[in-house]
Structures are given as C-alpha cells and as structure tokens.
PDB file of C-alpha atoms (C1' of nucleotides) in Angstrom:
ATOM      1  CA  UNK A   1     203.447 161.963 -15.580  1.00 83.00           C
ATOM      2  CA  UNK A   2     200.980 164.355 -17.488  1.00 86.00           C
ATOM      3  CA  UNK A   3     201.452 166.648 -20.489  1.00 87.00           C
ATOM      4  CA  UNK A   4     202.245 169.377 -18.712  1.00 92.00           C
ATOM      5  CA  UNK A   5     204.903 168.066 -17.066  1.00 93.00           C
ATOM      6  CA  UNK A   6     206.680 166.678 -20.184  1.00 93.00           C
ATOM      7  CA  UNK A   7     206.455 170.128 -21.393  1.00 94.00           C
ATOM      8  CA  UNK A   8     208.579 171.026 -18.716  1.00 95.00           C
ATOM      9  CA  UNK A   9     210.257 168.324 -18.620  1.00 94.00           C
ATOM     10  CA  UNK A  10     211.344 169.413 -22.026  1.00 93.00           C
ATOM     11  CA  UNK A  11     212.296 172.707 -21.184  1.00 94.00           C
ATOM     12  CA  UNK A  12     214.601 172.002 -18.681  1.00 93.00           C
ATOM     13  CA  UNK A  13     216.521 169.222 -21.095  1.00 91.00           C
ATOM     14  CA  UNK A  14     216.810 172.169 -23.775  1.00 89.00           C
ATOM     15  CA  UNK A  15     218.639 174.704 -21.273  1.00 87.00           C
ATOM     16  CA  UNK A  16     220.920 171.950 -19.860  1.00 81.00           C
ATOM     17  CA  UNK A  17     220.882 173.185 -16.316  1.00 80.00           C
ATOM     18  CA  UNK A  18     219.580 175.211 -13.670  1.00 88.00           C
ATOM     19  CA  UNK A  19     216.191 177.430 -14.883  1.00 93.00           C
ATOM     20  CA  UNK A  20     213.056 178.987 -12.621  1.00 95.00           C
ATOM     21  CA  UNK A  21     209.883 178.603 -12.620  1.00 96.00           C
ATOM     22  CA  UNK A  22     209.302 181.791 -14.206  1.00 96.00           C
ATOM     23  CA  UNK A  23     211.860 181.087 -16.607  1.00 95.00           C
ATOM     24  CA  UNK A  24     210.266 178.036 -17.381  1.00 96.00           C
ATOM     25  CA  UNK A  25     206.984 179.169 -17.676  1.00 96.00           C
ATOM     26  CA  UNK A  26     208.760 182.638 -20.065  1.00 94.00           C
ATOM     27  CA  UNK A  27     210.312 179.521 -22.261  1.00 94.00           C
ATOM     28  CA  UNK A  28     207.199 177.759 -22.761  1.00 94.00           C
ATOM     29  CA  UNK A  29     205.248 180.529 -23.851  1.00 91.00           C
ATOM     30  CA  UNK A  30     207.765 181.463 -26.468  1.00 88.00           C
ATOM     31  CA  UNK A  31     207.449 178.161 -27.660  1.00 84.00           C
ATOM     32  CA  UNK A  32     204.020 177.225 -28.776  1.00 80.00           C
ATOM     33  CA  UNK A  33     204.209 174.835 -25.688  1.00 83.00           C
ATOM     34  CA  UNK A  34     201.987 177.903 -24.073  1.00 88.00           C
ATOM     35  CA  UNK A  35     200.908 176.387 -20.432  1.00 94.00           C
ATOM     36  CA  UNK A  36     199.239 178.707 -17.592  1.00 94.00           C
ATOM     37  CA  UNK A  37     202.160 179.712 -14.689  1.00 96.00           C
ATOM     38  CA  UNK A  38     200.130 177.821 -11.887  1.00 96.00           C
ATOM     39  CA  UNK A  39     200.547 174.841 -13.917  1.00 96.00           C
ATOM     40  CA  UNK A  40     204.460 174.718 -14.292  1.00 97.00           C
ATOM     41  CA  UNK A  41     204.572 175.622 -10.106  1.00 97.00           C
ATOM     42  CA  UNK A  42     202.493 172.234  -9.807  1.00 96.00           C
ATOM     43  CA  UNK A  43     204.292 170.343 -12.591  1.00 96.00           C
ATOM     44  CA  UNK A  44     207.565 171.085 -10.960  1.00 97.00           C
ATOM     45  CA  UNK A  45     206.599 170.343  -7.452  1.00 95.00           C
ATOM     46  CA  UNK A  46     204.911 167.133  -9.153  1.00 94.00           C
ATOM     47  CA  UNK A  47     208.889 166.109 -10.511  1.00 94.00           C
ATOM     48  CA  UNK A  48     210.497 167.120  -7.336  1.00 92.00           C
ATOM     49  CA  UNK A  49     208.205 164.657  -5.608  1.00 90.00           C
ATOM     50  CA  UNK A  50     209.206 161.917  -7.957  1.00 89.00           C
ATOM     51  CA  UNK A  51     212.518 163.088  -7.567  1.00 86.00           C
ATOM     52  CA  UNK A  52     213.031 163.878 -11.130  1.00 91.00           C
ATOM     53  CA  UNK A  53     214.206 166.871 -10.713  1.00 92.00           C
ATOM     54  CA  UNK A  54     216.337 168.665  -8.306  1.00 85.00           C
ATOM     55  CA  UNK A  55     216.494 172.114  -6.221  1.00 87.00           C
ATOM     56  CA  UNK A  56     218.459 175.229  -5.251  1.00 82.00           C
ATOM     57  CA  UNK A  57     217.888 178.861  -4.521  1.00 85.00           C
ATOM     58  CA  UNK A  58     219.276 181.614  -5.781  1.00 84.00           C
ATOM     59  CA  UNK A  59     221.018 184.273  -3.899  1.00 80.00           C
ATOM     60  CA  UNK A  60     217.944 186.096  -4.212  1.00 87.00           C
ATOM     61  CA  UNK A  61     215.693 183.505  -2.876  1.00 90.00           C
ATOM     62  CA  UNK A  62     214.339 182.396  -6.072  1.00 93.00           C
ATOM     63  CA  UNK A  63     214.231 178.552  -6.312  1.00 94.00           C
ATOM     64  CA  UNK A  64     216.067 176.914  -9.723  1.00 93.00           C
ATOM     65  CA  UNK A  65     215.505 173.343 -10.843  1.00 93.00           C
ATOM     66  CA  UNK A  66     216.944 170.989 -13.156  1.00 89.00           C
ATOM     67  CA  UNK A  67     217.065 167.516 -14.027  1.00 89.00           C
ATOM     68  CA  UNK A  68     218.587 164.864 -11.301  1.00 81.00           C
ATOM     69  CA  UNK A  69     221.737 162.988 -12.573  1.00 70.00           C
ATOM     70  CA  UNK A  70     222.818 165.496 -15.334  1.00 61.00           C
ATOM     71  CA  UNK A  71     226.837 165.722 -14.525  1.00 61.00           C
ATOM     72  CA  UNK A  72     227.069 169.232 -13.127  1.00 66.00           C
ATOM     73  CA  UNK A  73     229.523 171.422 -13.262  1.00 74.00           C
ATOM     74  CA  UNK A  74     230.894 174.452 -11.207  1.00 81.00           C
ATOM     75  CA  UNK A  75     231.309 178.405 -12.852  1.00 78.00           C
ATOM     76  CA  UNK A  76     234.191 180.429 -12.253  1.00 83.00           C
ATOM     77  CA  UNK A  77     232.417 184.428 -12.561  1.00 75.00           C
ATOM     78  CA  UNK A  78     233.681 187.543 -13.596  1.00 75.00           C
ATOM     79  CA  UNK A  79     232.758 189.700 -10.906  1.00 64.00           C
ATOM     80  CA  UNK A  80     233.349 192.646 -13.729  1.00 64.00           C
ATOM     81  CA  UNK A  81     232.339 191.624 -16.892  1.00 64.00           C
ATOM     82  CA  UNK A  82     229.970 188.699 -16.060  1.00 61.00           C
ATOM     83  CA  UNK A  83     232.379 186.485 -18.330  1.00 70.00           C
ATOM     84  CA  UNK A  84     231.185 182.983 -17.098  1.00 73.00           C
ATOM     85  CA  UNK A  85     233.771 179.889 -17.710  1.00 79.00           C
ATOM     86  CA  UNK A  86     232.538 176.404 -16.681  1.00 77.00           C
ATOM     87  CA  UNK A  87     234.751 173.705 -14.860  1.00 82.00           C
ATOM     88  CA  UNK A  88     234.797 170.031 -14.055  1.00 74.00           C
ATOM     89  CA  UNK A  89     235.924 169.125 -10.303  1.00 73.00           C
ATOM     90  CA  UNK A  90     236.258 165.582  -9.375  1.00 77.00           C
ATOM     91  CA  UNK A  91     237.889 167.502  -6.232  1.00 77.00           C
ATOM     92  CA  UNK A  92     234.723 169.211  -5.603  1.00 83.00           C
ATOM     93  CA  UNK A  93     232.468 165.814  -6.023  1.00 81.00           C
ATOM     94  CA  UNK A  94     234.392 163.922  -3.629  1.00 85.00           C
ATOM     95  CA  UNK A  95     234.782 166.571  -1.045  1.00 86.00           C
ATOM     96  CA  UNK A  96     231.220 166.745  -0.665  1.00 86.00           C
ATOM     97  CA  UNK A  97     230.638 162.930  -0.808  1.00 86.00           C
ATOM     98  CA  UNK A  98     233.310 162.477   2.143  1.00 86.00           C
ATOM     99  CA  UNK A  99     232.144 165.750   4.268  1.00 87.00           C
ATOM    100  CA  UNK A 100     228.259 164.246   3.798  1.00 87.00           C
ATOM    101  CA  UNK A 101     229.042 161.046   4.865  1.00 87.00           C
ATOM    102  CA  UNK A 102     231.464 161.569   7.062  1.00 89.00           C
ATOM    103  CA  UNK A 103     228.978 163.200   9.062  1.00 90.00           C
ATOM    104  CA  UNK A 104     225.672 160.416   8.511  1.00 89.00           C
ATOM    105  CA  UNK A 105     223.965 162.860   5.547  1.00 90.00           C
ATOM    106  CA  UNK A 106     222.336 161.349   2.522  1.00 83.00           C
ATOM    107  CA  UNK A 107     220.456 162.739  -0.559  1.00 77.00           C
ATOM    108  CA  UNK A 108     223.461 165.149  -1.292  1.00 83.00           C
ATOM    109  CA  UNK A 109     223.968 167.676  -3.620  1.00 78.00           C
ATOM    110  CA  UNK A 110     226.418 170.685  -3.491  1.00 84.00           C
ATOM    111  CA  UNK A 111     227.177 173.990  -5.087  1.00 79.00           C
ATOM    112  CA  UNK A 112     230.605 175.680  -5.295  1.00 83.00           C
ATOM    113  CA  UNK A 113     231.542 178.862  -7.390  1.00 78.00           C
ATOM    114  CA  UNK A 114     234.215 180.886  -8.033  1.00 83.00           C
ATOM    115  CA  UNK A 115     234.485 184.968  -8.666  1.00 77.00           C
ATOM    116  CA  UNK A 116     237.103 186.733  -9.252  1.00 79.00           C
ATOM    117  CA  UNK A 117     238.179 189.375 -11.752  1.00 79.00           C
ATOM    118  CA  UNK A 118     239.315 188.081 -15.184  1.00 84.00           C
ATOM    119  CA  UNK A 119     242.669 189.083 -17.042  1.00 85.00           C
ATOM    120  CA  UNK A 120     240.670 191.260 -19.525  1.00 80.00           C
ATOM    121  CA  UNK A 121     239.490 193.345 -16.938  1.00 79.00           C
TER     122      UNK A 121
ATOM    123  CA  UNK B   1     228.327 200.761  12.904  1.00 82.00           C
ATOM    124  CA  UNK B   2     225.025 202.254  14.553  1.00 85.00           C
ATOM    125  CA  UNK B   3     222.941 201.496  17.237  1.00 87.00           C
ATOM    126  CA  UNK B   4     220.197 199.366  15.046  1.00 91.00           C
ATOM    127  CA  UNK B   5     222.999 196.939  13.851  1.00 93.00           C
ATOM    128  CA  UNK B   6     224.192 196.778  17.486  1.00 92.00           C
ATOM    129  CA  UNK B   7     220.497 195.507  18.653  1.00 93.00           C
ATOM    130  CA  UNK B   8     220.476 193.069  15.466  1.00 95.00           C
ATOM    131  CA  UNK B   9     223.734 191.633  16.602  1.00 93.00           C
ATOM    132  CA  UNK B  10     223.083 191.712  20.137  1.00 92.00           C
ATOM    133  CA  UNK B  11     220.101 189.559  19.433  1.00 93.00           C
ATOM    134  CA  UNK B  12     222.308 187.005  16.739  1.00 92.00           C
ATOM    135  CA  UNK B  13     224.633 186.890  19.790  1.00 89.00           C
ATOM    136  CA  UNK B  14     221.878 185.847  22.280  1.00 88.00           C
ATOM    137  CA  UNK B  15     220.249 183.266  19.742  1.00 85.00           C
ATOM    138  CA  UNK B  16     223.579 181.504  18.940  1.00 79.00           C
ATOM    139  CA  UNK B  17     222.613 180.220  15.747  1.00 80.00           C
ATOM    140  CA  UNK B  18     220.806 181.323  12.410  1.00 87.00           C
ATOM    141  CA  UNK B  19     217.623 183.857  12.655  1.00 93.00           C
ATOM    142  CA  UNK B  20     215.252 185.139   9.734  1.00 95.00           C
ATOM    143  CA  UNK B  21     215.064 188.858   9.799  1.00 96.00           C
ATOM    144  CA  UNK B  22     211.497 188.501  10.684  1.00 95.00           C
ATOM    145  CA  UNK B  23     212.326 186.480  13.689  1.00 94.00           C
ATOM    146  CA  UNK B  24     215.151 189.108  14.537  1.00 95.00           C
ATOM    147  CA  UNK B  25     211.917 191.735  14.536  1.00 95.00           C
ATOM    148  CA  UNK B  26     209.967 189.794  16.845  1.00 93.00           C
ATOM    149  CA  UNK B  27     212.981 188.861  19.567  1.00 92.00           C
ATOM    150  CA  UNK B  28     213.450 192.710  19.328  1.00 93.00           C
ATOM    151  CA  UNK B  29     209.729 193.712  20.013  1.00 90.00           C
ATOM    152  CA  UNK B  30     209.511 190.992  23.220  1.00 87.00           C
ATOM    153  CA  UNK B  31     212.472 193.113  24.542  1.00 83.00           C
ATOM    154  CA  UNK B  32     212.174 196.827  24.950  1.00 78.00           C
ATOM    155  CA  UNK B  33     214.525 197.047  22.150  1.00 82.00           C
ATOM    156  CA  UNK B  34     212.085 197.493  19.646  1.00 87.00           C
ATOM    157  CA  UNK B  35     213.101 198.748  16.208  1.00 93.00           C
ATOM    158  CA  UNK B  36     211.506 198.563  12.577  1.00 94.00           C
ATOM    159  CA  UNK B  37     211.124 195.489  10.460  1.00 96.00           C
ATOM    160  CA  UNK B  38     212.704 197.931   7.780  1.00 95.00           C
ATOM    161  CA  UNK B  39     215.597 199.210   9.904  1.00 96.00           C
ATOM    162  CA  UNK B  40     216.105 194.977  10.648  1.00 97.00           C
ATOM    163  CA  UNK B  41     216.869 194.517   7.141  1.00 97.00           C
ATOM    164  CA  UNK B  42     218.783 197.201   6.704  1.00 96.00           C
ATOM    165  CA  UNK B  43     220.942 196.446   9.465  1.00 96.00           C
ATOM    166  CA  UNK B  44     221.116 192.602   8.586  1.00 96.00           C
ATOM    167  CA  UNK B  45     222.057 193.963   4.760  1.00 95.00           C
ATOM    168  CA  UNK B  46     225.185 195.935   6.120  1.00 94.00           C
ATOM    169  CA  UNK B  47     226.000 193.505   8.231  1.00 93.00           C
ATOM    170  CA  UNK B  48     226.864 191.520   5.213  1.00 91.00           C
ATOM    171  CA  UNK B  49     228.201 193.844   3.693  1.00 89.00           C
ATOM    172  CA  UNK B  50     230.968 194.632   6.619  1.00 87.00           C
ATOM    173  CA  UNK B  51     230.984 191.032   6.266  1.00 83.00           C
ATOM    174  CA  UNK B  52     229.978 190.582  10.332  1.00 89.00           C
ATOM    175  CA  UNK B  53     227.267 188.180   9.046  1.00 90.00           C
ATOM    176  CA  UNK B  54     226.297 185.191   7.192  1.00 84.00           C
ATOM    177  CA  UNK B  55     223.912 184.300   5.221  1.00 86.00           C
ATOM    178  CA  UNK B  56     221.220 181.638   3.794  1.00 82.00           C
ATOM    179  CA  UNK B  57     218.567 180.403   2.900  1.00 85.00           C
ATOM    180  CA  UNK B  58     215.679 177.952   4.126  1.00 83.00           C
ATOM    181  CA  UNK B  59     213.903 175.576   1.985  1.00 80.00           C
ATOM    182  CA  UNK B  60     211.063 177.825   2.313  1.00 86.00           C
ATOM    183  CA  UNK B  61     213.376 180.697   0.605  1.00 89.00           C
ATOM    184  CA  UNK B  62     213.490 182.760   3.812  1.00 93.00           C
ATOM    185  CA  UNK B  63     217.033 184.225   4.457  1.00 94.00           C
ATOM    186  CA  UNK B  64     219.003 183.246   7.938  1.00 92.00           C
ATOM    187  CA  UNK B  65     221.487 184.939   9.524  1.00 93.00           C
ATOM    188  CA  UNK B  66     223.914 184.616  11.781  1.00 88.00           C
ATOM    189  CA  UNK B  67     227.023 186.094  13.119  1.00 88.00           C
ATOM    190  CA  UNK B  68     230.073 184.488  11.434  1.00 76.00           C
ATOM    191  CA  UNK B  69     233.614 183.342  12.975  1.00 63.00           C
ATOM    192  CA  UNK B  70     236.577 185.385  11.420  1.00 49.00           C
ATOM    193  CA  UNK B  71     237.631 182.363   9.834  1.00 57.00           C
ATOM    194  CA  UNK B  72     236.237 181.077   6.181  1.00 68.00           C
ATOM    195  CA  UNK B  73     234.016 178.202   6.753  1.00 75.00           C
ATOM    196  CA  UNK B  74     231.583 176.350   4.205  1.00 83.00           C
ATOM    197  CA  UNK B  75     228.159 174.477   5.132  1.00 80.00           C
ATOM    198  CA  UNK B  76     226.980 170.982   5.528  1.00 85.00           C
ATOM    199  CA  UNK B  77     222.646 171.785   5.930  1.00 80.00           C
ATOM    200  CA  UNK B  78     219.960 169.450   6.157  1.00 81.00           C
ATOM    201  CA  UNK B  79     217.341 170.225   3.552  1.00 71.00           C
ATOM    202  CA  UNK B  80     215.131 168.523   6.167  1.00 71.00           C
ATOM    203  CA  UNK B  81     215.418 170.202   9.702  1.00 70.00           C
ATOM    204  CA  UNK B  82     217.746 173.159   8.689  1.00 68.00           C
ATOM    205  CA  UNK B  83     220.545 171.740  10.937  1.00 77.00           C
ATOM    206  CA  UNK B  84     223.809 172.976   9.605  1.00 78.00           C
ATOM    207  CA  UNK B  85     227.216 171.871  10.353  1.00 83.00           C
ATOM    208  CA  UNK B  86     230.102 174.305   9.615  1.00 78.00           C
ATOM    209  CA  UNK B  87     233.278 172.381   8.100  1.00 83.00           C
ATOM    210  CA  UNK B  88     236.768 173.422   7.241  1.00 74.00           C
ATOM    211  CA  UNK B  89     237.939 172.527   3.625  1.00 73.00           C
ATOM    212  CA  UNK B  90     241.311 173.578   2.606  1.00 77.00           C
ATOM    213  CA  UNK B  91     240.549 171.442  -0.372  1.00 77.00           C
ATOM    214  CA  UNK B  92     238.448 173.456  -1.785  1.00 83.00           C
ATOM    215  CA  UNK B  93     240.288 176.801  -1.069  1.00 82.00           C
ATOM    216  CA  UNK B  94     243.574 175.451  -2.374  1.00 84.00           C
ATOM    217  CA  UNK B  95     240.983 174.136  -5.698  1.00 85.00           C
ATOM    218  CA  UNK B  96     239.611 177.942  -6.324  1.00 85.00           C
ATOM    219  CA  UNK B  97     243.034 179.406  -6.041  1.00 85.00           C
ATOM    220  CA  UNK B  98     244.462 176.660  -8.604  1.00 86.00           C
ATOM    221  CA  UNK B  99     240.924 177.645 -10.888  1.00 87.00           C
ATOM    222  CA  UNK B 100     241.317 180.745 -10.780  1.00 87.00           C
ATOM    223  CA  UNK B 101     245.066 181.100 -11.774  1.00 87.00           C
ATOM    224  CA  UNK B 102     244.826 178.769 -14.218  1.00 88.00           C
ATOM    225  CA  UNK B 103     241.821 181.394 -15.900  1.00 89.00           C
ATOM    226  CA  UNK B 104     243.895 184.187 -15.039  1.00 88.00           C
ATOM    227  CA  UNK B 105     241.533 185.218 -12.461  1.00 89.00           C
ATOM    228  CA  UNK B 106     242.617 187.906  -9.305  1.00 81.00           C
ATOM    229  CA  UNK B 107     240.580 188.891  -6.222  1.00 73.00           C
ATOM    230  CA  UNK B 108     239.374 185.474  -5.925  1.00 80.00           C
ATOM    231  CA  UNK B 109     236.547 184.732  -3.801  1.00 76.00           C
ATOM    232  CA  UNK B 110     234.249 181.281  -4.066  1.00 82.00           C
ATOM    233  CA  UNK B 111     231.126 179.747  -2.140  1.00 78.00           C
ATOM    234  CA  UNK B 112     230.900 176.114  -1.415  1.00 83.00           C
ATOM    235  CA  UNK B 113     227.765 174.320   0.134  1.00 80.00           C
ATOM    236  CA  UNK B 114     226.745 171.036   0.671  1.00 86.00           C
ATOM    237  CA  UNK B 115     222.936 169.576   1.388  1.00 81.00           C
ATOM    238  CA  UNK B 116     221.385 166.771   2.190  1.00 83.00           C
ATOM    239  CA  UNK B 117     219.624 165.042   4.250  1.00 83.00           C
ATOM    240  CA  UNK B 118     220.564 164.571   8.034  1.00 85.00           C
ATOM    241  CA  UNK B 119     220.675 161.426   9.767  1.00 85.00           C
ATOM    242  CA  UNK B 120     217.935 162.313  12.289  1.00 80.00           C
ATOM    243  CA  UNK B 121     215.362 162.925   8.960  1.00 79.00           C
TER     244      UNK B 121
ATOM    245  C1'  DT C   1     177.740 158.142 -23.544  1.00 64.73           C
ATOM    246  C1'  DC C   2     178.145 159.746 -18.920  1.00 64.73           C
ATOM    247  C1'  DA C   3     179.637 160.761 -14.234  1.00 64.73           C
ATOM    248  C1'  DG C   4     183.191 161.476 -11.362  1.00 64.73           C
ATOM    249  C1'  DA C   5     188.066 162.475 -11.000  1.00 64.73           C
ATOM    250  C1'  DA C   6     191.989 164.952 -12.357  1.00 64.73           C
ATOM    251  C1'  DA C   7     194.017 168.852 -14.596  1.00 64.73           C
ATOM    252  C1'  DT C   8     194.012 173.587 -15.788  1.00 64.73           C
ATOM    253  C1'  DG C   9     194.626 178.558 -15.355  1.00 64.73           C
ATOM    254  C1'  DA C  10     192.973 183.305 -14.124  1.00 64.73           C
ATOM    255  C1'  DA C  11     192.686 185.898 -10.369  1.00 64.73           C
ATOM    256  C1'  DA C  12     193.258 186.700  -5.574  1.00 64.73           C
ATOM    257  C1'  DA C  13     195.960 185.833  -1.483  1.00 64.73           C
ATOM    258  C1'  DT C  14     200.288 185.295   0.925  1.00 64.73           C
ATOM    259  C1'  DG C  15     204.578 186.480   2.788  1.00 64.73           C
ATOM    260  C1'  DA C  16     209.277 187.991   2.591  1.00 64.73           C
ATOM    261  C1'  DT C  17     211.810 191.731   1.089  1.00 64.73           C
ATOM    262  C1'  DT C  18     212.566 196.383  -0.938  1.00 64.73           C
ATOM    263  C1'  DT C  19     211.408 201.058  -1.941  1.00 64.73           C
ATOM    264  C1'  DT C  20     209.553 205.539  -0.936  1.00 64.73           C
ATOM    265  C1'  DC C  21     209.347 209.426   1.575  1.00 64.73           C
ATOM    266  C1'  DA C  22     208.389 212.335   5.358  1.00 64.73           C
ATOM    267  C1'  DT C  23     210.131 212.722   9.943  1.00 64.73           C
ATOM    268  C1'  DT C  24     213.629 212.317  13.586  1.00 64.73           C
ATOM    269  C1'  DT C  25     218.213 211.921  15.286  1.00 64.73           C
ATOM    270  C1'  DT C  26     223.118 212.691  15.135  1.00 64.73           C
ATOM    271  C1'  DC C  27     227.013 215.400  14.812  1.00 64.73           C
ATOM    272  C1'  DA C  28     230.364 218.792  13.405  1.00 64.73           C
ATOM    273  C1'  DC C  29     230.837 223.518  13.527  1.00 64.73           C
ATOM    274  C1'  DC C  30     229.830 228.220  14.923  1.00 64.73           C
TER     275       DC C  30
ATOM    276  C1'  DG D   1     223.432 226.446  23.367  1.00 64.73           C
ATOM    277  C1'  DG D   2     221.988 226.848  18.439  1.00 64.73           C
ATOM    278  C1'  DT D   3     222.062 225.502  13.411  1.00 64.73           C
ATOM    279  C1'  DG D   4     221.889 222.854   9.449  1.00 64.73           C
ATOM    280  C1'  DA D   5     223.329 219.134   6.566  1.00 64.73           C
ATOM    281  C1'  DA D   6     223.711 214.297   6.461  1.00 64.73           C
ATOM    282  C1'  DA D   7     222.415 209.907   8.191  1.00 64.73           C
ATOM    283  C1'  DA D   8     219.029 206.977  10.316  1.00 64.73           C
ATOM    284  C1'  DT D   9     214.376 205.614  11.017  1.00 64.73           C
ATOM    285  C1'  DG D  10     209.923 203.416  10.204  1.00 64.73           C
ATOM    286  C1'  DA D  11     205.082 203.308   8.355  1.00 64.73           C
ATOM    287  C1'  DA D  12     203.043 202.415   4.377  1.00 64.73           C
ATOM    288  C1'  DA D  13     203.127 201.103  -0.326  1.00 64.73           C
ATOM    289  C1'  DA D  14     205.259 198.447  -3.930  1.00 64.73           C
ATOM    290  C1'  DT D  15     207.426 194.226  -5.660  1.00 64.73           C
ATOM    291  C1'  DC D  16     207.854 189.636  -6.744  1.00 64.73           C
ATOM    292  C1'  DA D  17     207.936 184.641  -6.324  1.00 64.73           C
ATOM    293  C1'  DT D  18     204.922 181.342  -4.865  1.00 64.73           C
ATOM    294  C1'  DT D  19     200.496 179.308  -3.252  1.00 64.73           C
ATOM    295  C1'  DT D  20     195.604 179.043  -2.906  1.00 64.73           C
ATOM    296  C1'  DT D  21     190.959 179.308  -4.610  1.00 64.73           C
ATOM    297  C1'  DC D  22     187.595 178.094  -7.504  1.00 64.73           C
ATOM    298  C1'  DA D  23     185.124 177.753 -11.677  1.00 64.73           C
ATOM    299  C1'  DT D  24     185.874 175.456 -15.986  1.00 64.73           C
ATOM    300  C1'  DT D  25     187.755 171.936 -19.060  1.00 64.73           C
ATOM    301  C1'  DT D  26     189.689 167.512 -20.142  1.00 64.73           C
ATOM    302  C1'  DC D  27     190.289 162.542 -19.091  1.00 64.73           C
ATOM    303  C1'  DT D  28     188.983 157.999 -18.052  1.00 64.73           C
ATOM    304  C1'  DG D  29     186.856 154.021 -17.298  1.00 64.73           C
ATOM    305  C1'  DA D  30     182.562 151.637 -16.823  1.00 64.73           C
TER     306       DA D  30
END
DNA sequence: TCAGAAATGAAAATGATTTTCATTTTCACC
DNA sequence: GGTGAAAATGAAAATCATTTTCATTTCTGA
C-alpha cells in the first residue's frame, strides 16, 4: 500500500460512497493531495486487486468505486427534480444473498434503485 | 419501427442471448445485411427506448443487448464469465411500490441487479 | 552512497460511443 | 409519374474514459 493509494484511499472515505476515477482524481487536485490521473487508474486497480475496494458501472459505462464493507444503501430518484432520498433494505440484502446462493454465486454485491416522480412535482 | 431496427433484432433473435453493438455490426456485415456501425446504435438506442431491448454492461464497460421478455425480470451476472441468469422477484417489486408510497412517489419504476461470481469461476 | 526496482505522470494510443453533416430513401400529396 | 419535406443513413470526425508507453523521479536495501 503506497502513498498514492492512501490518497485515494482517503478520498473515497470523505465522499462516503460510490466516486470515479475522474472524480477522484478532480477531488485530489482540489485538495493539495495533487496526484497525476494515470496514477489514481493504477492505485485503484491496485485496491480492487486487494479487494479493498469495490466496483460498478454507471449507466453510461463509467466505472464507480468505493470502499468494500461500508453498509450501503439504495436511492429512491426523482425522475423530475433529481431530489435523491436514501433508504435502508434488509429486504433488498437478503434477496440478493438467497437469489446468489440459491443459484452457487459468491463474491456478491447488488444494486437496486428506485425512480419515480416526487409529490412536489 | 424501420428496417435497420428490424436487421438489429433479427440478428438479437438469431444470437439468443446478449450482443455488443459492435458484435451486432459484424454478424450484420458476414450476412448481406450489412448496415452502419452508426445506424447499429441508433437502432439498439430506440430499441430501448420502445423498450424492445435490454440492456448492460460488461466488466470491460461495453454495453449488451438483448431482446427482452414482456415480463419485468432482474439479473443474477457473473462478474467472471458474463453468464447471467434472469430471476423473478416479487419481493422487490412489492418493496419499490411500498418505497415509493411511503415518499409519496408516482410513476414508479426501479432496477435491481445482482453480481457475483459464478460457480464455474 | 549507489544500483536496481518501483512509482510516477505527461503524452500518445485505444476503443466504444456519439455527433456532424451531406446524401439517400421514404412517403404523402398533387 | 413527379415533387418536396421529413426521416433515415453512414462515413468521418469528435468525445471521453481508460490503458499503454516511456522517460524521469523516488525508494530501498546492501
């Protein structure tokens, strides 16, 4: 584990969820944490290796990471006013532990979101 | 519905399974059916938007496609191989409904997926 | 201190996807 | 059949995340 990847190991503890790459690298630079782009690509493939942190794409194909084992939770989505409200779902965790396992998978993670229109809208 | 997104489907139909839009172009080129990369995507992209496809994405980031049953399904896909196992969950549709009202939410809509690794990998 | 290894980052390369724009096709109407 | 506006098409260029290259800098351990 070198410096660089404490810096963005840092990062992604401060924003407490999902971030990219770019948005990583944007975050450091801000910061006086400054680190070159390549750097936070090969830091981040460095912590997925060690399985420190964890993946997902985007909708638009951009990949997201953030820290393994930080309880997650799901956003319900204003498909109008981008109003985002975040929700627990023990539902949701055990769902996808059964479905995995009933069917031999391992290493599991899941994603579920709701959108909808809000009352104010 | 025009002739380009008939080709594009004809070919999902014929594969059986998920396809890349560049993959798409090159089944299309081996047959005499050739049509643009360009005119691919755009077919693939109203597709989706008449809802006639399905989307996601590969590890690599490269979208998949592939013609979707009437009825709402979510995913079970191996992070590993790409194998992907559709499964029912009434659990979860009764849990975004419940969400949602609770928030005051209308037009409800949600996404659900589940990834791990496969038993084969 | 010194040599070799590891880390770094700027710039170029890659590859999927999107945009642009000039051309072609379709289609309703005369 | 002929006409023209609207839709469809596709080649080429642009975009953008990500990876590779490679020359330079920093570590490390003897």
């Amino acid at each position: 584990m070198n410096k660089s990847e404490l810096k963005v190991l840092g990062v992604l503890e401060r924003v407490g969820g999902f971030a990219s790459a770019q948005e990583v690298y944007q975050l450091l630079q801000r910061g006086n944490q400054s680190i070159g782009l390549t750097t936070v690509y090969r830091a981040l493939q460095s912590l997925l290796d060690d399985k420190v942190v964890d993946t997902l794409r985007r909708d638009d194909g951009e990949a997201i990471y953030r820290l393994c084992g930080e309880n997650h939770h799901h956003h319900l989505v204003c498909k109008s006013c981008g109003t985002t409200i975040e929700i627990q779902a023990n539902a949701i965790e055990k769902w996808a532990q059964q479905m995995a396992s009933d069917h031999g998978f391992r290493e599991v993670g899941h994603t579920a979101e709701i959108f909808g229109i809000c009352k104010k809208c």
